[in-house]
Short mmCIF file of C-alpha atoms in Angstrom, two decimals:
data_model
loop_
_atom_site.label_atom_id
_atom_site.label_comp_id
_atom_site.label_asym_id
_atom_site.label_seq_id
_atom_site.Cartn_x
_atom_site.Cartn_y
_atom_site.Cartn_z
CA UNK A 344 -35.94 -59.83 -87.51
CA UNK A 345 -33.12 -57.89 -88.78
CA UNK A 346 -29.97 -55.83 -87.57
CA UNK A 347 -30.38 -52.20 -87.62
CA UNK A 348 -27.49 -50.39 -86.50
CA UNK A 349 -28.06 -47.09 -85.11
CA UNK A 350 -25.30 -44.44 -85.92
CA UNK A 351 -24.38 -42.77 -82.86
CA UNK A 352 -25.68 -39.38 -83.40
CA UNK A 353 -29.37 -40.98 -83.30
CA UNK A 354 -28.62 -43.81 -80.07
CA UNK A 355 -30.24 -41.14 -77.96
CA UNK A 356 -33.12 -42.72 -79.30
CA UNK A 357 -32.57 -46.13 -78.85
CA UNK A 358 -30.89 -45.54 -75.02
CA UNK A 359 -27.84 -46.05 -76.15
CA UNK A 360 -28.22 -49.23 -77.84
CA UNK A 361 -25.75 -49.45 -80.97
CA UNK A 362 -27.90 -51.99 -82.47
CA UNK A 363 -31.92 -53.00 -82.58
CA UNK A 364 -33.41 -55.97 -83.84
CA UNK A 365 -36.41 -55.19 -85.38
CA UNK A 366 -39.00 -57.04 -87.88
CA UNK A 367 -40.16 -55.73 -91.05
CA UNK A 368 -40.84 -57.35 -94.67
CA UNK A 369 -38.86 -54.38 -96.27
CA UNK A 370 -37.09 -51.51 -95.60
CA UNK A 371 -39.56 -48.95 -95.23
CA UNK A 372 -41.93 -51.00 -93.16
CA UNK A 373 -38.32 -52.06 -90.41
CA UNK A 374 -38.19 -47.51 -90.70
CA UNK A 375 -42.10 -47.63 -89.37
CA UNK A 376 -41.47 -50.64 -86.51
CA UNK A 377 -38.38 -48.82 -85.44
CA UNK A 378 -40.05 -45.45 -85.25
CA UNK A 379 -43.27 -47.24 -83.43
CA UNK A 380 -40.61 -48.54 -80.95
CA UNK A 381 -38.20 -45.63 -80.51
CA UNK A 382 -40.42 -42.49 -80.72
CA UNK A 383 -38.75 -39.71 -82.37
CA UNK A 384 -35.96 -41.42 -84.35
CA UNK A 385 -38.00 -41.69 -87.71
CA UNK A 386 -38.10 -38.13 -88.47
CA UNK A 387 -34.51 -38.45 -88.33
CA UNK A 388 -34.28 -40.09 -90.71
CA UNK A 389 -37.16 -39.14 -93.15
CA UNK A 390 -38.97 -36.37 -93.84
CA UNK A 391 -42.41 -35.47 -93.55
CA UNK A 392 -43.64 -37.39 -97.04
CA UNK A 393 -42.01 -40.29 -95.45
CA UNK A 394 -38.73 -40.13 -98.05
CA UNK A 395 -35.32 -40.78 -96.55
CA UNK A 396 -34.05 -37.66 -95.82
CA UNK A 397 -31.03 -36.86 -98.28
CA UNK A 398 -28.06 -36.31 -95.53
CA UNK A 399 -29.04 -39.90 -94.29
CA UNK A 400 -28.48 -43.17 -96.40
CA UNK A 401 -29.12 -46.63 -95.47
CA UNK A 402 -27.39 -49.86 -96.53
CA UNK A 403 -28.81 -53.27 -96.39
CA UNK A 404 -25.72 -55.20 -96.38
CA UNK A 405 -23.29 -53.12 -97.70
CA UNK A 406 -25.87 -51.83 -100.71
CA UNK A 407 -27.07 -48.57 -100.37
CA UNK A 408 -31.09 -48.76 -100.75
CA UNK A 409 -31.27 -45.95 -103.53
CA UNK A 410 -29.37 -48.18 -106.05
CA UNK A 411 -32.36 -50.78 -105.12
CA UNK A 412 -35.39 -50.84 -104.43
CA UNK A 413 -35.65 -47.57 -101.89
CA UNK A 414 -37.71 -48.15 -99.35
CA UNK A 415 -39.41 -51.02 -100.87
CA UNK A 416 -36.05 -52.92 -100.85
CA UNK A 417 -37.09 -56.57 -99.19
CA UNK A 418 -35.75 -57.40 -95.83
CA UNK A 419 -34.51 -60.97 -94.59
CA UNK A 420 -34.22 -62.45 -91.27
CA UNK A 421 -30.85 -61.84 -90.52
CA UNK A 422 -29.76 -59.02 -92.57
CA UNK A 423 -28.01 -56.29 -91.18
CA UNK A 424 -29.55 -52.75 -91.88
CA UNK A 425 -27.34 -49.76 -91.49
CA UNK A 426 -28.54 -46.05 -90.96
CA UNK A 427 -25.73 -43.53 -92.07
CA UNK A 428 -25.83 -39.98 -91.78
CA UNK A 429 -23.55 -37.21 -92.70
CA UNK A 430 -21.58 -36.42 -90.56
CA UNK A 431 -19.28 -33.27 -90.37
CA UNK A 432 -16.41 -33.08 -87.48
CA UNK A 433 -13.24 -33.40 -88.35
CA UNK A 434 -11.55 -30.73 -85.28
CA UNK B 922 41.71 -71.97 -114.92
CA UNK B 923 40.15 -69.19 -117.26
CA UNK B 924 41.13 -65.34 -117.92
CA UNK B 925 38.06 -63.50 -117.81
CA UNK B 926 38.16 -62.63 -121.45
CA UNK B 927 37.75 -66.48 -122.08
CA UNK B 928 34.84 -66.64 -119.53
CA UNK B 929 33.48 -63.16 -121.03
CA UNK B 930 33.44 -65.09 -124.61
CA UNK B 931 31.76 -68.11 -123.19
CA UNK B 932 29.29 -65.85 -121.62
CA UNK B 933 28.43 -63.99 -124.58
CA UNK B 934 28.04 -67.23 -126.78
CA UNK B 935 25.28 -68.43 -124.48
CA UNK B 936 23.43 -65.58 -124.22
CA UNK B 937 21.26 -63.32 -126.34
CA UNK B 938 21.77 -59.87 -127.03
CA UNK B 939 19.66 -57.21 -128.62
CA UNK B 940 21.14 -53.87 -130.55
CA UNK B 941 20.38 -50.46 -129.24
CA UNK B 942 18.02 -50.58 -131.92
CA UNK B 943 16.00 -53.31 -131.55
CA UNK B 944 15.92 -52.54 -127.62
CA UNK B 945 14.13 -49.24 -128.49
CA UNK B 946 12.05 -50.52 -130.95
CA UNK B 947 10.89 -53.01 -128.45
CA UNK B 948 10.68 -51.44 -125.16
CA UNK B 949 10.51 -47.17 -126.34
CA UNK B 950 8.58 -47.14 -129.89
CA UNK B 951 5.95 -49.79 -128.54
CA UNK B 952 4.73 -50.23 -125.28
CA UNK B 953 2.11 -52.94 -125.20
CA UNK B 954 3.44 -55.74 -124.22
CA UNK B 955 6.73 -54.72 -123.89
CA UNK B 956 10.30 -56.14 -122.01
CA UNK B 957 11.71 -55.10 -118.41
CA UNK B 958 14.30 -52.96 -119.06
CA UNK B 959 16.63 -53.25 -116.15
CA UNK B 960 19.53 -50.86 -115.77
CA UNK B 961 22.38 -52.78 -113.62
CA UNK B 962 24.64 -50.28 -113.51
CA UNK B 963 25.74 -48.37 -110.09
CA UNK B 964 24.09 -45.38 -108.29
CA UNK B 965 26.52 -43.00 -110.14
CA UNK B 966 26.09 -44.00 -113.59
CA UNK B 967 22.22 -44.16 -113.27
CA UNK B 968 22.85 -40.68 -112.21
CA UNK B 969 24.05 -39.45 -115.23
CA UNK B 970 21.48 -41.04 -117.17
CA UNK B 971 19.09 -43.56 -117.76
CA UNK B 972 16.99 -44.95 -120.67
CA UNK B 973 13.19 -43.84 -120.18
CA UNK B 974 11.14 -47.06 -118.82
CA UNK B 975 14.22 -48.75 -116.88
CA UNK B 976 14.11 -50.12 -113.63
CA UNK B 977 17.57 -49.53 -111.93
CA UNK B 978 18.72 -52.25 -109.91
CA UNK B 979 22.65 -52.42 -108.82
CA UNK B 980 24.33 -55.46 -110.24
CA UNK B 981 25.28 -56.37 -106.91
CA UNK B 982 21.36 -56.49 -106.02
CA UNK B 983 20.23 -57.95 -109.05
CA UNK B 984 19.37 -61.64 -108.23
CA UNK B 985 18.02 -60.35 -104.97
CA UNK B 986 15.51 -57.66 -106.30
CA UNK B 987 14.66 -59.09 -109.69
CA UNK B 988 11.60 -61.72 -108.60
CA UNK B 989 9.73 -58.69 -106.94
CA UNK B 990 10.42 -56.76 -109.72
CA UNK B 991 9.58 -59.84 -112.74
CA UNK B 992 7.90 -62.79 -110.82
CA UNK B 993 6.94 -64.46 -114.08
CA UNK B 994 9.80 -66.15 -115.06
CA UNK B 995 8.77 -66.26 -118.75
CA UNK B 996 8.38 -62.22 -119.13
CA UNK B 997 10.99 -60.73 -121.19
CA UNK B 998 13.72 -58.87 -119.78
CA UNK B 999 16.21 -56.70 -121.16
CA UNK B 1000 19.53 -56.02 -118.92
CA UNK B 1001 21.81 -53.04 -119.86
CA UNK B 1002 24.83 -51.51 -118.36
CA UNK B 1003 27.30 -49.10 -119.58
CA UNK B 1004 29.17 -51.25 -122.03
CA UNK B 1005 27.58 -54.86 -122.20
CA UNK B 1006 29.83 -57.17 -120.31
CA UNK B 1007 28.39 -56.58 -116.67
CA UNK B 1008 24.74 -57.08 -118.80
CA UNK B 1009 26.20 -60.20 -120.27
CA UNK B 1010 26.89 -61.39 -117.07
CA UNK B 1011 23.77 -60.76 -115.10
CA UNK B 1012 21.77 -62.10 -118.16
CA UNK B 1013 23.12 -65.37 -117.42
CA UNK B 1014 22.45 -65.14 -113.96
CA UNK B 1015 18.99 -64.64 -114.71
CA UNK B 1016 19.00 -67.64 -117.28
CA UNK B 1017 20.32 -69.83 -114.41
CA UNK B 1018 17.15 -68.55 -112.29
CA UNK B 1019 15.11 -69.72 -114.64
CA UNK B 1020 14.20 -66.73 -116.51
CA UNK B 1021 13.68 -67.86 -119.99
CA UNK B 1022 13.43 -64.57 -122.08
CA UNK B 1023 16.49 -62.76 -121.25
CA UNK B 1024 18.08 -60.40 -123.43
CA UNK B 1025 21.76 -58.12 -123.01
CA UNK B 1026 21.84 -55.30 -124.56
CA UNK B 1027 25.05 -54.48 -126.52
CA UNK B 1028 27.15 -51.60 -126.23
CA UNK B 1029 25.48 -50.96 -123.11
CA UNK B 1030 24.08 -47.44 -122.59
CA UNK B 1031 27.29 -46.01 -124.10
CA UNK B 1032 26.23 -47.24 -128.05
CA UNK B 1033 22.55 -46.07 -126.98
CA UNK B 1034 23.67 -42.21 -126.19
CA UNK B 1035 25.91 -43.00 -129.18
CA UNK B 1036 23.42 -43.77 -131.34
CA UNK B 1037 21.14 -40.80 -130.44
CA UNK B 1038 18.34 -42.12 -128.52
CA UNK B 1039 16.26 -40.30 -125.80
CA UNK B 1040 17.46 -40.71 -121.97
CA UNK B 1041 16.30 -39.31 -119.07
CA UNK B 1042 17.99 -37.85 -115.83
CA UNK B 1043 16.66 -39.64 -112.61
CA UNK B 1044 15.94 -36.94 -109.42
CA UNK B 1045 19.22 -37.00 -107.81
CA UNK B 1046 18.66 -37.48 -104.17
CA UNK B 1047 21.28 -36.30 -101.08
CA UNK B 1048 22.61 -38.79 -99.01
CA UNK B 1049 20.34 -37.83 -96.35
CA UNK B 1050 17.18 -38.52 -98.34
CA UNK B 1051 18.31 -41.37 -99.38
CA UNK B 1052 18.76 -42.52 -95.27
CA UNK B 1053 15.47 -40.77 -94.44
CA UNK B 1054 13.53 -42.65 -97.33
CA UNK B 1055 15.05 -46.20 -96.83
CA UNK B 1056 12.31 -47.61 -95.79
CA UNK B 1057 10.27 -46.35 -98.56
CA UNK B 1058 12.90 -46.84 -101.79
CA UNK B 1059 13.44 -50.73 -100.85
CA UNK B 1060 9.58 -51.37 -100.92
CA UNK B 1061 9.31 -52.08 -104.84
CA UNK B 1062 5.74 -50.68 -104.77
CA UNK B 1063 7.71 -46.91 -103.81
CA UNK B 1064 11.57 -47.44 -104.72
CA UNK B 1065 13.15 -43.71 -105.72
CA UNK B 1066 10.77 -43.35 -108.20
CA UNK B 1067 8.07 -42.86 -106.45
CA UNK B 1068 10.09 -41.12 -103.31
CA UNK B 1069 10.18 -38.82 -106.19
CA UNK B 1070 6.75 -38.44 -106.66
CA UNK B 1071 5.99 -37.61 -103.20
CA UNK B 1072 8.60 -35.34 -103.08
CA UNK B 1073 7.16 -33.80 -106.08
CA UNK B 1074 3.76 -33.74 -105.03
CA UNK B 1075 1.44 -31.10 -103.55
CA UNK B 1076 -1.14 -31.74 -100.69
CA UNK B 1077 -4.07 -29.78 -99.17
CA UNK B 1078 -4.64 -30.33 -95.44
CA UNK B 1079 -8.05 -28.80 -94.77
CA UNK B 1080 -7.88 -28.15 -91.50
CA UNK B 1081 -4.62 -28.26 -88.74
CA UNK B 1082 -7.50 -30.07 -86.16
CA UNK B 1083 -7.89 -33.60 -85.02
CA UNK B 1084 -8.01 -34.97 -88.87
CA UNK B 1085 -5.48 -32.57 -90.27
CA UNK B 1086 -2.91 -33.32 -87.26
CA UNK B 1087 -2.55 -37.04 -87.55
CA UNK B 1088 -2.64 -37.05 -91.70
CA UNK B 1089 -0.39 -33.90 -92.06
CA UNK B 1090 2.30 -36.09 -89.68
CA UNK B 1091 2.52 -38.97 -91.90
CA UNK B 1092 2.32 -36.86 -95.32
CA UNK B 1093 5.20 -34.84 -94.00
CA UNK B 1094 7.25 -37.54 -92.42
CA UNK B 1095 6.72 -39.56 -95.91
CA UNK B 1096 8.61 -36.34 -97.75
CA UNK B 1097 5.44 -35.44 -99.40
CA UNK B 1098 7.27 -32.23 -100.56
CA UNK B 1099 4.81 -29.24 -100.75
CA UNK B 1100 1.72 -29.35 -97.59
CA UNK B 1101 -0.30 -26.39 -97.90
CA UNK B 1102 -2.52 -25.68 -94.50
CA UNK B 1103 -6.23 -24.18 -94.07
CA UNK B 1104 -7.43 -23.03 -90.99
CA UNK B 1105 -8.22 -20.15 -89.59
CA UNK B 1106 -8.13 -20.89 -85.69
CA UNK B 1107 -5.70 -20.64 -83.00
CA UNK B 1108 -4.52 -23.29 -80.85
CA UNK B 1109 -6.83 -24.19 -77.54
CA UNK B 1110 -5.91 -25.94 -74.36
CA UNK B 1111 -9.09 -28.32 -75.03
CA UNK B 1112 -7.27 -28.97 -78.62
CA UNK B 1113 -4.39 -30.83 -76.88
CA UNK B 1114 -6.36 -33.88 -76.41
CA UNK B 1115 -6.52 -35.02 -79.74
CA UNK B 1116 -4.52 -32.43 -82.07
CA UNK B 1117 -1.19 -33.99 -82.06
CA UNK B 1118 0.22 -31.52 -84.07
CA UNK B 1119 -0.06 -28.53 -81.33
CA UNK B 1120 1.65 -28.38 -77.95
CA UNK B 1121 0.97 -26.68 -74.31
CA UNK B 1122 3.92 -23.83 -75.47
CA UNK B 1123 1.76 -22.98 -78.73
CA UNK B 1124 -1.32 -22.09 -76.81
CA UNK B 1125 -3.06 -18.90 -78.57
CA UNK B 1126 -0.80 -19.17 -81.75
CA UNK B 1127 -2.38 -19.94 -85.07
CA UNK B 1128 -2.85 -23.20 -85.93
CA UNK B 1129 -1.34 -23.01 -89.00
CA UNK B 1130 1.70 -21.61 -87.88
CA UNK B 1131 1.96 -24.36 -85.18
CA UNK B 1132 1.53 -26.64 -87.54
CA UNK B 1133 4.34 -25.25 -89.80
CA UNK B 1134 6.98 -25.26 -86.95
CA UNK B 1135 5.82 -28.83 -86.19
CA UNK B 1136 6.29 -30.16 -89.46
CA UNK B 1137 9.24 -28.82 -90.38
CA UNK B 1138 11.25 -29.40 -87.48
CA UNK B 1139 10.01 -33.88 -88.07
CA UNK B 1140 10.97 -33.04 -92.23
CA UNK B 1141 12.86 -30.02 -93.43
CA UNK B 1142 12.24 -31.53 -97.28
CA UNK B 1143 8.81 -30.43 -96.58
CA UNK B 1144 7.61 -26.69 -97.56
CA UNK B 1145 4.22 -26.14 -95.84
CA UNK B 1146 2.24 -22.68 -96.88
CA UNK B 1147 0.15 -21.85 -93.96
CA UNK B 1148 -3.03 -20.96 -95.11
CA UNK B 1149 -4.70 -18.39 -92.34
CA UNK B 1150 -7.80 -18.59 -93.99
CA UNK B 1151 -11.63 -19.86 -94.53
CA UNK B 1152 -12.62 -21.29 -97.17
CA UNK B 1153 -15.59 -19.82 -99.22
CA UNK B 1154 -16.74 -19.49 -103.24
CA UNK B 1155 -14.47 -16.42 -103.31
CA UNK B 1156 -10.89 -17.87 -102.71
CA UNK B 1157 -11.42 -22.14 -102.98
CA UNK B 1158 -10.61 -21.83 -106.54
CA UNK B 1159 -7.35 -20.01 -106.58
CA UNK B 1160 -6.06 -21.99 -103.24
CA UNK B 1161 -7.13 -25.28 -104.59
CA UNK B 1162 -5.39 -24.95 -108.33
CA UNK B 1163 -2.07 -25.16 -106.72
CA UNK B 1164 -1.99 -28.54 -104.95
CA UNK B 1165 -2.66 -32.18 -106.44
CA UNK B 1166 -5.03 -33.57 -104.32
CA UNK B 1167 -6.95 -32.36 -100.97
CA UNK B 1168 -6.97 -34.66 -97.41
CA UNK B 1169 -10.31 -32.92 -96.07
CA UNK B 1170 -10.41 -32.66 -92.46
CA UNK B 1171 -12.88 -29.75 -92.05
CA UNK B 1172 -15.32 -29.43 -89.23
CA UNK B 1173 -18.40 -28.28 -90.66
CA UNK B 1174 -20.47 -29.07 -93.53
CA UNK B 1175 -20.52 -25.35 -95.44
CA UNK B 1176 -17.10 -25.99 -96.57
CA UNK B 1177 -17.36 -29.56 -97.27
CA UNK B 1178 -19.92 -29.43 -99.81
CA UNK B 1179 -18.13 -26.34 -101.66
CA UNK B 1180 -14.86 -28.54 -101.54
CA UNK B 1181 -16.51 -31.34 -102.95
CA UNK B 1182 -18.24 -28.78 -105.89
CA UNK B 1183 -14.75 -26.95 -106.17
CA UNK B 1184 -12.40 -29.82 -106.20
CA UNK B 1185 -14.86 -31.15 -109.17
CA UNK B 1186 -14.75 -28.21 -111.19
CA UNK B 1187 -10.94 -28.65 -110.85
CA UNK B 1188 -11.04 -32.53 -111.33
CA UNK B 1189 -8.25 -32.62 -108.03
CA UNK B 1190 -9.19 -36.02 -105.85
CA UNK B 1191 -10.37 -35.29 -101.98
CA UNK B 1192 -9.75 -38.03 -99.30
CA UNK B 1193 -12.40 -37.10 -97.19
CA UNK B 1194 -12.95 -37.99 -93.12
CA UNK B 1195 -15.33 -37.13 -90.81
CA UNK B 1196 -15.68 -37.88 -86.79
CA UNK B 1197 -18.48 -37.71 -84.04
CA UNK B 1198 -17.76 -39.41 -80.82
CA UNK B 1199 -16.88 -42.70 -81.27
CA UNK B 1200 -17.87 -43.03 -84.94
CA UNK B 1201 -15.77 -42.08 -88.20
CA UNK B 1202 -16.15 -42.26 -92.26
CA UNK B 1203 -13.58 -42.05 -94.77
CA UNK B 1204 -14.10 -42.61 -98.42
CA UNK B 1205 -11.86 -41.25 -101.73
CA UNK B 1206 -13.65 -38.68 -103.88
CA UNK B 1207 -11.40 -38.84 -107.18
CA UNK B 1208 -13.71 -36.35 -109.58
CA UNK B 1209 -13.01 -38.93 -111.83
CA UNK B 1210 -15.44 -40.43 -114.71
CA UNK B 1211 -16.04 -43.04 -112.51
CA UNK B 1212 -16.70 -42.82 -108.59
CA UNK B 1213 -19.16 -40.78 -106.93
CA UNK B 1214 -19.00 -37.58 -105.36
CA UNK B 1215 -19.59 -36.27 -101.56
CA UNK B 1216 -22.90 -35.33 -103.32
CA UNK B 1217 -23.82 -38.67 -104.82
CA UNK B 1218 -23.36 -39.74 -101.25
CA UNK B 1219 -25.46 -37.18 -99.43
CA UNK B 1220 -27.39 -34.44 -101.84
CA UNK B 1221 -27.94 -31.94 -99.65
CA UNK B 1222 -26.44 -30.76 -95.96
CA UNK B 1223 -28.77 -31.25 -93.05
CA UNK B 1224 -30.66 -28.63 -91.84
CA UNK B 1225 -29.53 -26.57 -88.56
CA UNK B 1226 -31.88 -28.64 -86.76
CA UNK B 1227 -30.94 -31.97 -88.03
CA UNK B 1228 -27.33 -31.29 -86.83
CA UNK B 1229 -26.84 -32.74 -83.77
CA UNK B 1230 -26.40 -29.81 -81.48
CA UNK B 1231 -22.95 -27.92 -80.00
CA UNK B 1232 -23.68 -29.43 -76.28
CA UNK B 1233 -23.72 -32.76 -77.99
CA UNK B 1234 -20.08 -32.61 -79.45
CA UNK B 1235 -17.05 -34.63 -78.41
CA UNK B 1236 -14.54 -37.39 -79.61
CA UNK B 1237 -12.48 -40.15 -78.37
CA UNK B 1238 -9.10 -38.59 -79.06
CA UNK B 1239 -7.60 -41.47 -80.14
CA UNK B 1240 -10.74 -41.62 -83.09
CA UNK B 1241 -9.53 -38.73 -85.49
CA UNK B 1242 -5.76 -40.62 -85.02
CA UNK B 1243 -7.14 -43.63 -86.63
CA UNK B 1244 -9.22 -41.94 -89.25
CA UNK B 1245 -6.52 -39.11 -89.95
CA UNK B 1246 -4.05 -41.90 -91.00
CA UNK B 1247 -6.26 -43.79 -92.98
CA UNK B 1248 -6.67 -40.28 -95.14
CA UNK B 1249 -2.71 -40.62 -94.90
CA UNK B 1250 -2.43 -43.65 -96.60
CA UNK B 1251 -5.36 -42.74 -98.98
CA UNK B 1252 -3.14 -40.06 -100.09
CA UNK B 1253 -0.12 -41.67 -100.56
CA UNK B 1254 -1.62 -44.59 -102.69
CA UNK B 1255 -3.10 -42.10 -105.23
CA UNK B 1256 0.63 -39.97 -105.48
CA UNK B 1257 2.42 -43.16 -105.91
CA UNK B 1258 -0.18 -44.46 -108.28
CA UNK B 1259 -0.16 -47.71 -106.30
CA UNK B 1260 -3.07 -49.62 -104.68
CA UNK B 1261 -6.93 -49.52 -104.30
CA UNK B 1262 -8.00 -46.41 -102.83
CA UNK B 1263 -11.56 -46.21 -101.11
CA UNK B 1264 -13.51 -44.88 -103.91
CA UNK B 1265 -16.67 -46.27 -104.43
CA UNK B 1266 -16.21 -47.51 -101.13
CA UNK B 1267 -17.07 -45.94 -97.43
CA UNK B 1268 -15.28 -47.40 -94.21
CA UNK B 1269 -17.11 -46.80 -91.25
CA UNK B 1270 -15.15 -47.41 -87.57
CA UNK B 1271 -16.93 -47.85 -84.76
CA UNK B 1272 -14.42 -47.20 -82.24
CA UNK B 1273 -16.44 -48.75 -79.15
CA UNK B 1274 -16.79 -52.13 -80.94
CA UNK B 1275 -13.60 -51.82 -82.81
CA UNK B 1276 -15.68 -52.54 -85.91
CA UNK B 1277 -14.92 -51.52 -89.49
CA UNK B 1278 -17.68 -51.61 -92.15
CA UNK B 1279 -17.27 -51.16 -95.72
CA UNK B 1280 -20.54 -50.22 -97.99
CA UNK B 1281 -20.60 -49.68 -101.66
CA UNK B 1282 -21.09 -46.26 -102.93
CA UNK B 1283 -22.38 -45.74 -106.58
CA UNK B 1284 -22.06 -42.78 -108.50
CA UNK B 1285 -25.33 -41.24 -109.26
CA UNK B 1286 -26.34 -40.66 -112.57
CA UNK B 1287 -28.19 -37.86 -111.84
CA UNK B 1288 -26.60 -36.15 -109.00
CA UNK B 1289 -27.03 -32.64 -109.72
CA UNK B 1290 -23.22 -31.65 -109.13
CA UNK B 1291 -21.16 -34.04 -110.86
CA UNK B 1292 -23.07 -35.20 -113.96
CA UNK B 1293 -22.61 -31.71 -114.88
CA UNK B 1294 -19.83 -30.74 -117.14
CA UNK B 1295 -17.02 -28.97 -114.54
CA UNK B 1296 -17.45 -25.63 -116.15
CA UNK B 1297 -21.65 -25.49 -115.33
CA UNK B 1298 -20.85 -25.99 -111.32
CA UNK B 1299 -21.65 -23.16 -109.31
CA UNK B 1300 -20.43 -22.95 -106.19
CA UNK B 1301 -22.39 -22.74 -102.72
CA UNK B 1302 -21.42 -20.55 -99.78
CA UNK B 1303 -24.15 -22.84 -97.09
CA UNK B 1304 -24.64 -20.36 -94.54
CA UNK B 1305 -22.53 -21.62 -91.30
CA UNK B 1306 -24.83 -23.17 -88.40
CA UNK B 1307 -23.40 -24.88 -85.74
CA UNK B 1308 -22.67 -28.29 -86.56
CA UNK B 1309 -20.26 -30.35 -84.59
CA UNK B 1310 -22.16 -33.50 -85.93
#
């Protein structure tokens, strides 16, 4: 199981929670098992084809997943996976 | 007992000295590797001139100041003073801290004007900067050098909100000398909660006249241009050309990705924030060779629905306090030349868990904005949607 923090423009989806453990053998498959148990907070954060949408990153560690492996980036028990999207207050 | 012209002669037999010439072929004509030049010499001779490169400390100061200035005790140093006899003495002080490279320079700075050599004027100060900016000048990493360089420098706040307020307080109260303003809104009763800048007698005034009075009545050093404006593709370039570096504390995402393409065609730096609720970002932009771009970090702005919605905004108003500073000291770091600034680097703050993050941003190789050459960017005009998110 790993970490997923949820930013907190998407926590609607997750009641509130600011963090989920949830099990997946890489990145895109944790994106799938969150989705399955938070309906409605995948296409968040990808679109249709299933490709991170590209005014949301997400970091495993402190790596952003586009500089590794995308979405086939591997997952350990543990790690702590962070969903970051753009964000534009500043009033 | 000893006159001081015996103690003078003693002095000057145990030290070393260096000519005016060999002092500017070592520290002026190459500058790898190169001594400390230290000027010893009080505030009123430093006044009237100093060789380029010096570090002015008072000889009263000197033993006090010089380890923050030259903690390794085998560096090279180079004293001067206006004649050579103070800089004979303090190079013997030094040699009895343990300093093993110490060098006077003779003639002082007299036989260097003498002899024709380049010298500089330092930025005279009043007596009231110089109280105001105490606490800056004795920090080593500042001193009235680079008090000078904030005086000198030029800052776009983009936006007089809940980012802008905060940063614009500490950029002004630090003497950075010329704040220019953007925003086109007046001030709000619902502002009050977070804008620190506004007050309950500026209600329905612009918010960059607000700001002005604000600023100017905590540093009359500072000139701030109110800027009673949006930006868009027709005036960013002309309002951006005259400032150094931007602190961007907009509120919507049109104008921060034409900022982020503008302030790249320009090559000027962007300290960039944003807020939503409990949650804040702030990286450094520096449209450098190097770090990435708003762009590298997220391509494209969300769609209108994507946004979280109007009914969904609000903020802790303590949140854009903490963020708004850290853009402060962002800016400050990259006037002063001092530091690590956050580029490359995005700090996230929860403000619920009181946690900061840090991830790693790259640059990407083939973002379509900044691996262009700055003359091939075009600039966007996003249509405006609401976007509080």
């Amino acid at each position: 199981m790993a970490t997923v923090r949820i930013p907190t423009p998407l926590r609607k989806y997750t009641e509130g929670k600011e963090e989920v453990d949830i099990a997946g053998a890489n990145v895109g498959q944790l994106l799938d098992n969150l989705d399955a148990k938070h309906g409605g907070i995948g296409e968040r954060i990808r679109d249709p084809k299933g490709a991170v949408r590209r005014f949301v990153n997400i970091f495993v560690g402190d790596e952003d997943i586009r500089f590794l492996d995308g979405l086939e980036t591997p997952v350990k028990d543990g790690d702590e996976v962070s969903i970051i999207p753009a964000i534009a207050g500043g009033l | 007992m000893a006159t001081f012209n015996e103690v003078l002669s003693r002095v000057k037999a145990d030290i070393r000295e260096l000519s005016v010439d060999e002092t500017k072929a070592r520290v002026l004509d190459n500058r790898s590797d190169s001594p400390v030049l230290v000027d010893v010499r009080e505030r009123d001779e430093y006044e009237q001139g100093f060789i380029p490169h010096a570090e002015w400390i008072p000889r009263g100061f000197l033993e006090l100041k010089i380890e923050d200035l030259v903690a390794d005790r085998s560096r090279e140093v180079v004293i001067y003073c206006a004649g050579g006899v103070r800089s004979a003495l303090a190079a013997r002080s030094l040699v009895e801290m343990g300093y093993e490279r110490v060098y006077s320079m003779a003639g002082g700075f007299r036989a260097w004007k003498n002899a024709g050599h380049a010298f500089e004027r330092p930025r005279v100060m009043s007596a009231e900067q110089i109280k105001r900016y105490s606490r800056h000048i004795m920090l080593p990493e500042v001193g009235e050098v680079g008090q000078g360089k904030l005086l000198d420098a030029k800052v776009l706040c983009l936006g007089a909100g809940g980012l802008g307020s905060p940063s614009a307080l500490y950029l002004a109260a630090a003497g950075v000398g010329t704040i220019g303003i953007v925003d086109d809104d007046v001030v709000d009763e619902s502002n009050l909660q977070r804008q620190v800048l506004h007050n309950i007698e500026r209600l329905g005034m612009p918010k960059v006249e607000s700001a002005r009075k604000t600023l100017q009545a905590l540093n009359p050093d500072v000139n701030v241009i109110p800027i009673e404006d949006r930006l868009d593709s027709s005036n960013i370039m002309d309002i951006l050309a005259n400032y150094d570096l931007v602190v961007d504390g907009a509120d919507n995402f049109p104008t921060r990705y034409l900022l982020n393409d503008a302030a790249l065609k320009l090559k000027k730096p962007v300290v960039h924030a944003s807020i939503f609720r409990f949650e804040g970002q702030v990286t450094t932009f520096m449209a450098d060779d190097e770090g990435p771009c708003y762009r590298c970090l997220y391509p494209d702005p969300p769609p209108p629905g994507m946004a979280p919605s109007c009914q969904e905004a609000g903020v802790l108003g303590v949140l854009p306090g903490m963020i708004g500073t850290l853009q402060a000291n962002e800016a400050l770091k990259i006037i002063l030349g001092v530091g690590k600034t956050l580029s490359g680097r995005l700090l996230v703050l929860d403000a619920l868990g009181t946690k900061f993050r840090t991830m790693k941003l790259r640059r990407d190789p083939d973002c379509r904005v900044c691996s262009k050459q700055p003359e091939d960017i075009e600039l966007i005009d996003y249509e405006a949607f609401c976007s509080i998110g």
